Amino acid sequence: MRSDTVTKPGPAMRAAMANAEVGDDVYGEDPTVRALEERVADLFGYSFALFAPTGVMANQIAIRLGVHPGGELVLDADAHIVAHEDAAASWHGGIQTRTTLSPRGLLDPADVARLIRVDNPYTVGTDMVAVEQTHNRGGGSVYPLDQLAAIRDVVHGSGLRLHCDGARIWNAHAATGTPLRAYGELFDTLSVCLSKGLGAPAGSVVLLPADCEADARRMRHRMGGGMRQAGILAAGGLYALDHHIERLTEDHERARELYTRLTDAGLNVIEPETNIVLVELDATGPDAAEVAARCHAEQVLVSAFGPRLIRLVTHLDVDAAGCARAATALIRAAKG
């Protein structure tokens, strides 16, 4: 239960991948990749989508196209782009980040307005603002649609671009019933992941304005993301779109079951909104590394997400019985 990235493709998904029609995607000749890109673009109401091997690359393509070297990106201090992408924005793009701490990782429109800086010869100017839906380190927290719209108004009112790291936006859609197009119309650029809650083995899609296509393809190639017969991977993504979006509510129910079991046992658990459960350990008990090691000894894998923070993530490969066993092991580990 370390992450929803650990899922394995089942027989039907493997069959779809094995039977995929393929071509050379660097030449734009893989029909399955094109079908995936067109499908995702249509779901979110974009005119252009680009398949990328990883979510980090998808985010970085959007950021690099929206922020000039030496420019500034504003986002939450615990955003995946800041915390989990190996400083790629600064390392590869020469991009400065400006962050603020937000409740459960969800930016407040007033804070966004305060953080935006105007470029001049003496000040680094803001080029882009990024949000994360759902927010990983916020415990799978979901931005309300009106909050996103208010952020969009602030950002566009300042003449800037708004990017969404939507790796788990599928979970937000499943939890709230918000149409995917309602999310898509808010953002200038958007990345979505196929290998987390949807259970595909690899791949993300970045959605961009059509006039960015040539630059986006070159950026992907420059980053080493030009794949050849990538339709084998894209077929897994197409299968996931057909079969695994609606079932995300099951993962959310499992997370609620975990929350109930753990809180009933006296643990301090942040109430989950989607499929991520965060457990804050007592200061007097074992730390997160020790708790994770004790769970591992019982063949239950959880993440030490901070010095005294444990993360569990529900997904399609863990059923109710597995969640119950994980809760039992974690309670024993935390209580010694």
XYZ file of C-alpha atoms in Angstrom:
336
model
C 0.000 0.000 0.000
C 2.981 2.287 -0.561
C 1.413 3.798 -3.665
C -1.170 3.310 -6.399
C 1.753 3.023 -8.841
C 2.440 -0.586 -7.810
C -0.538 -2.109 -9.644
C 0.100 -4.802 -12.243
C -1.834 -5.118 -15.503
C -4.365 -7.926 -15.459
C -4.898 -10.502 -18.224
C -7.341 -8.352 -20.214
C -5.060 -5.312 -20.168
C -2.077 -7.491 -21.110
C -4.052 -8.931 -24.026
C -4.931 -5.434 -25.242
C -1.261 -4.469 -25.084
C -0.080 -7.629 -26.819
C -2.543 -7.092 -29.655
C -1.961 -3.362 -30.072
C -1.392 -2.012 -33.554
C 1.916 -0.150 -33.492
C 4.186 2.069 -35.546
C 7.061 4.471 -34.990
C 5.716 7.195 -32.725
C 8.711 9.499 -33.242
C 7.556 9.685 -36.854
C 3.964 10.105 -35.615
C 3.034 6.743 -37.090
C 1.813 4.756 -34.084
C -1.985 4.500 -34.459
C -2.586 3.363 -30.882
C -0.643 6.287 -29.440
C -2.596 8.650 -31.665
C -5.869 7.054 -30.532
C -4.892 7.521 -26.884
C -3.882 11.152 -27.417
C -7.101 11.936 -29.259
C -9.178 10.165 -26.606
C -7.639 12.076 -23.687
C -7.777 15.391 -25.562
C -11.482 14.844 -26.196
C -12.193 13.871 -22.576
C -10.794 17.163 -21.301
C -11.769 19.359 -24.241
C -8.284 20.099 -25.582
C -7.215 20.252 -29.188
C -3.811 18.609 -28.621
C -2.425 15.901 -26.346
C 1.003 14.263 -26.206
C 1.831 10.850 -24.746
C 4.866 10.839 -22.437
C 6.552 7.950 -20.646
C 6.286 9.543 -17.182
C 4.305 12.087 -15.222
C 7.458 14.019 -14.391
C 8.186 14.467 -18.093
C 4.596 15.488 -18.804
C 4.741 18.148 -16.092
C 8.137 19.379 -17.198
C 7.066 19.727 -20.838
C 4.170 21.956 -19.779
C 6.307 23.972 -17.370
C 9.163 24.432 -19.814
C 6.758 25.693 -22.478
C 5.124 28.094 -20.024
C 8.085 29.473 -18.052
C 11.148 30.967 -19.673
C 14.621 30.170 -18.227
C 15.105 32.454 -15.258
C 11.343 32.847 -14.867
C 9.229 31.882 -11.897
C 6.659 29.190 -11.187
C 4.274 29.691 -8.223
C 2.854 26.628 -6.464
C 2.203 24.986 -3.113
C 5.272 24.123 -1.025
C 4.368 20.421 -0.929
C 3.433 20.118 -4.600
C 4.718 17.031 -6.413
C 6.613 19.287 -8.846
C 8.601 20.674 -5.900
C 8.816 17.663 -3.587
C 9.115 14.653 -5.892
C 10.545 15.644 -9.277
C 14.231 15.913 -8.342
C 14.315 19.687 -8.878
C 13.795 19.051 -12.604
C 12.348 22.517 -13.213
C 15.534 24.195 -11.977
C 17.968 21.492 -13.109
C 16.744 21.243 -16.696
C 14.800 24.436 -17.231
C 16.540 27.101 -15.163
C 13.166 27.804 -13.559
C 12.743 29.372 -10.139
C 9.906 28.200 -7.908
C 8.103 30.342 -5.368
C 6.003 28.449 -2.859
C 3.600 28.900 0.021
C 2.230 26.518 2.619
C -1.443 25.807 2.018
C -4.018 23.808 3.996
C -3.840 20.255 2.606
C -1.868 21.650 -0.330
C -4.755 23.626 -1.842
C -3.741 27.148 -2.866
C -5.926 30.039 -1.773
C -6.717 32.519 -4.589
C -5.754 35.449 -2.338
C -2.360 33.858 -1.669
C -1.851 33.336 -5.385
C -2.554 37.022 -6.015
C -0.088 37.987 -3.294
C 2.667 35.724 -4.643
C 2.564 36.844 -8.276
C 5.422 39.189 -9.129
C 5.711 41.494 -12.118
C 8.847 41.123 -14.206
C 11.186 44.109 -14.409
C 14.960 44.646 -14.609
C 15.259 44.186 -10.829
C 12.675 41.466 -10.070
C 12.147 37.874 -11.167
C 8.691 37.818 -12.737
C 6.103 35.069 -12.391
C 5.247 33.238 -15.620
C 3.007 30.409 -14.450
C 1.014 29.102 -11.480
C 0.573 25.349 -10.916
C -2.016 23.433 -8.901
C -2.161 19.705 -8.105
C -5.432 17.762 -8.352
C -5.693 15.642 -6.254
C -2.899 16.729 -3.944
C -0.595 13.859 -3.012
C 1.015 15.215 0.149
C -2.299 16.776 1.117
C -3.675 13.262 1.500
C -5.493 13.072 -1.818
C -7.261 16.367 -1.167
C -9.569 17.731 -3.867
C -9.775 21.324 -5.067
C -13.406 22.493 -5.238
C -14.264 23.656 -8.732
C -15.086 27.206 -7.598
C -11.692 27.519 -5.894
C -9.944 26.479 -9.099
C -12.050 28.944 -11.084
C -11.078 31.741 -8.694
C -7.387 30.851 -9.063
C -7.814 30.795 -12.845
C -9.320 34.283 -12.750
C -6.400 35.623 -10.698
C -3.817 33.979 -12.934
C -5.380 34.986 -16.242
C -6.094 38.458 -14.888
C -2.350 38.827 -14.420
C -1.644 37.618 -17.961
C -0.100 34.341 -16.777
C -0.637 30.649 -17.529
C -2.208 28.100 -15.195
C -0.954 24.492 -15.180
C -2.545 21.533 -13.432
C -0.572 18.517 -12.334
C -3.580 16.238 -12.710
C -1.867 12.932 -12.057
C -4.840 11.873 -9.920
C -7.499 14.140 -11.427
C -9.413 10.952 -12.237
C -9.881 10.486 -8.477
C -11.221 14.020 -8.131
C -13.663 13.313 -10.959
C -14.805 10.070 -9.306
C -15.128 11.639 -5.847
C -17.067 14.752 -6.884
C -18.774 13.856 -10.145
C -17.222 16.931 -11.751
C -17.026 16.375 -15.531
C -13.501 16.064 -16.870
C -14.208 18.835 -19.366
C -15.164 21.172 -16.524
C -11.649 20.676 -15.167
C -10.017 20.890 -18.572
C -11.505 24.268 -19.460
C -9.878 25.865 -16.405
C -6.247 25.211 -17.314
C -3.892 26.325 -20.044
C -1.962 23.066 -19.671
C -2.781 19.827 -17.882
C -0.975 16.554 -17.248
C -2.784 13.308 -16.404
C -1.321 9.984 -15.316
C -2.352 6.533 -16.516
C -0.163 4.466 -14.165
C -1.547 5.507 -10.770
C -5.220 4.933 -9.957
C -6.039 3.795 -13.494
C -3.617 0.904 -13.238
C -1.779 1.094 -16.566
C 1.880 -0.010 -16.414
C 3.346 3.310 -17.583
C 2.594 6.600 -19.244
C 1.114 10.060 -18.835
C -0.493 12.523 -21.213
C 0.147 16.269 -21.338
C -2.597 18.482 -22.788
C -1.604 21.744 -24.449
C -2.835 24.384 -26.876
C -2.575 23.209 -30.494
C -0.004 25.871 -31.340
C 2.396 24.218 -28.864
C 2.515 20.891 -30.720
C 5.816 21.329 -32.553
C 7.576 22.719 -29.469
C 6.098 20.024 -27.223
C 7.254 17.209 -29.493
C 10.726 18.682 -29.657
C 10.785 19.141 -25.867
C 9.763 15.515 -25.334
C 12.484 14.362 -27.715
C 15.038 16.618 -26.042
C 14.191 15.058 -22.679
C 14.685 11.548 -24.061
C 10.988 10.741 -24.291
C 10.776 9.914 -27.983
C 9.588 6.302 -27.983
C 9.180 4.059 -31.016
C 6.479 1.345 -30.921
C 4.896 2.985 -27.885
C 1.428 1.743 -28.821
C 2.047 -1.275 -26.591
C 2.032 1.092 -23.599
C -0.705 3.317 -25.009
C -2.996 0.290 -25.344
C -2.732 -0.240 -21.592
C -3.790 3.376 -21.121
C -6.764 3.002 -23.459
C -7.891 -0.118 -21.619
C -7.611 1.747 -18.316
C -9.763 4.602 -19.619
C -12.422 2.129 -20.692
C -12.486 0.015 -17.541
C -10.868 1.680 -14.535
C -12.255 5.201 -14.113
C -15.642 4.342 -12.624
C -14.166 1.789 -10.224
C -12.048 4.468 -8.493
C -14.924 4.967 -6.060
C -14.107 1.494 -4.717
C -10.618 2.714 -3.785
C -12.156 5.698 -2.016
C -14.450 3.383 -0.040
C -11.451 1.270 0.975
C -9.662 4.420 2.161
C -12.683 5.313 4.302
C -12.642 1.800 5.779
C -8.975 2.227 6.670
C -9.700 5.595 8.227
C -12.442 4.129 10.390
C -10.384 1.152 11.550
C -7.352 3.274 12.379
C -9.229 6.057 14.146
C -11.252 3.527 16.143
C -7.909 2.178 17.349
C -6.895 5.643 18.551
C -4.530 6.642 15.758
C -4.465 10.217 14.457
C -5.586 9.941 10.832
C -6.304 12.750 8.373
C -9.749 12.094 6.959
C -9.335 10.938 3.339
C -11.177 12.567 0.462
C -10.036 10.046 -2.146
C -7.574 7.116 -2.007
C -4.711 8.435 0.146
C -4.647 7.909 3.929
C -2.160 9.860 6.062
C -1.432 8.765 9.636
C 0.260 11.211 12.014
C 2.209 9.248 14.627
C 2.382 10.229 18.289
C 5.558 11.975 19.387
C 6.150 9.408 22.146
C 5.893 6.291 20.000
C 7.994 4.791 17.199
C 8.808 7.050 14.256
C 7.632 6.530 10.695
C 10.700 4.575 9.589
C 10.289 2.143 12.483
C 6.554 1.744 11.907
C 7.137 1.086 8.199
C 9.798 -1.510 9.039
C 7.484 -3.262 11.511
C 4.728 -3.364 8.900
C 7.183 -4.701 6.332
C 8.009 -7.562 8.693
C 4.324 -8.505 8.464
C 4.444 -8.263 4.648
C 2.523 -4.991 4.617
C 4.249 -2.190 2.712
C 3.498 1.426 3.666
C 5.402 4.660 3.050
C 7.286 6.640 5.680
C 6.125 9.954 4.255
C 7.827 12.143 6.829
C 9.618 11.723 10.186
C 6.300 10.927 11.892
C 3.945 10.538 8.952
C 2.775 7.294 7.319
C 1.016 7.111 3.942
C -1.221 4.309 2.690
C -2.742 4.357 -0.789
C -5.650 2.189 -1.894
C -5.775 0.846 -5.442
C -7.263 -1.847 -7.647
C -4.859 -4.573 -6.466
C -5.856 -4.337 -2.771
C -9.276 -5.645 -1.755
C -11.211 -5.154 1.482
C -9.453 -8.053 3.176
C -6.065 -6.631 2.246
C -7.004 -3.237 3.663
C -8.158 -4.866 6.900
C -4.875 -6.766 7.202
C -2.912 -3.579 6.550
C -4.859 -1.711 9.225
C -4.213 -4.461 11.764
C -0.476 -4.484 11.023
C -0.220 -0.696 11.198
C -2.075 -0.506 14.506
C 0.287 -3.092 16.011
C 3.324 -1.314 14.578
C 2.303 2.131 15.783
C 1.308 1.015 19.250
C 4.310 -1.233 19.737
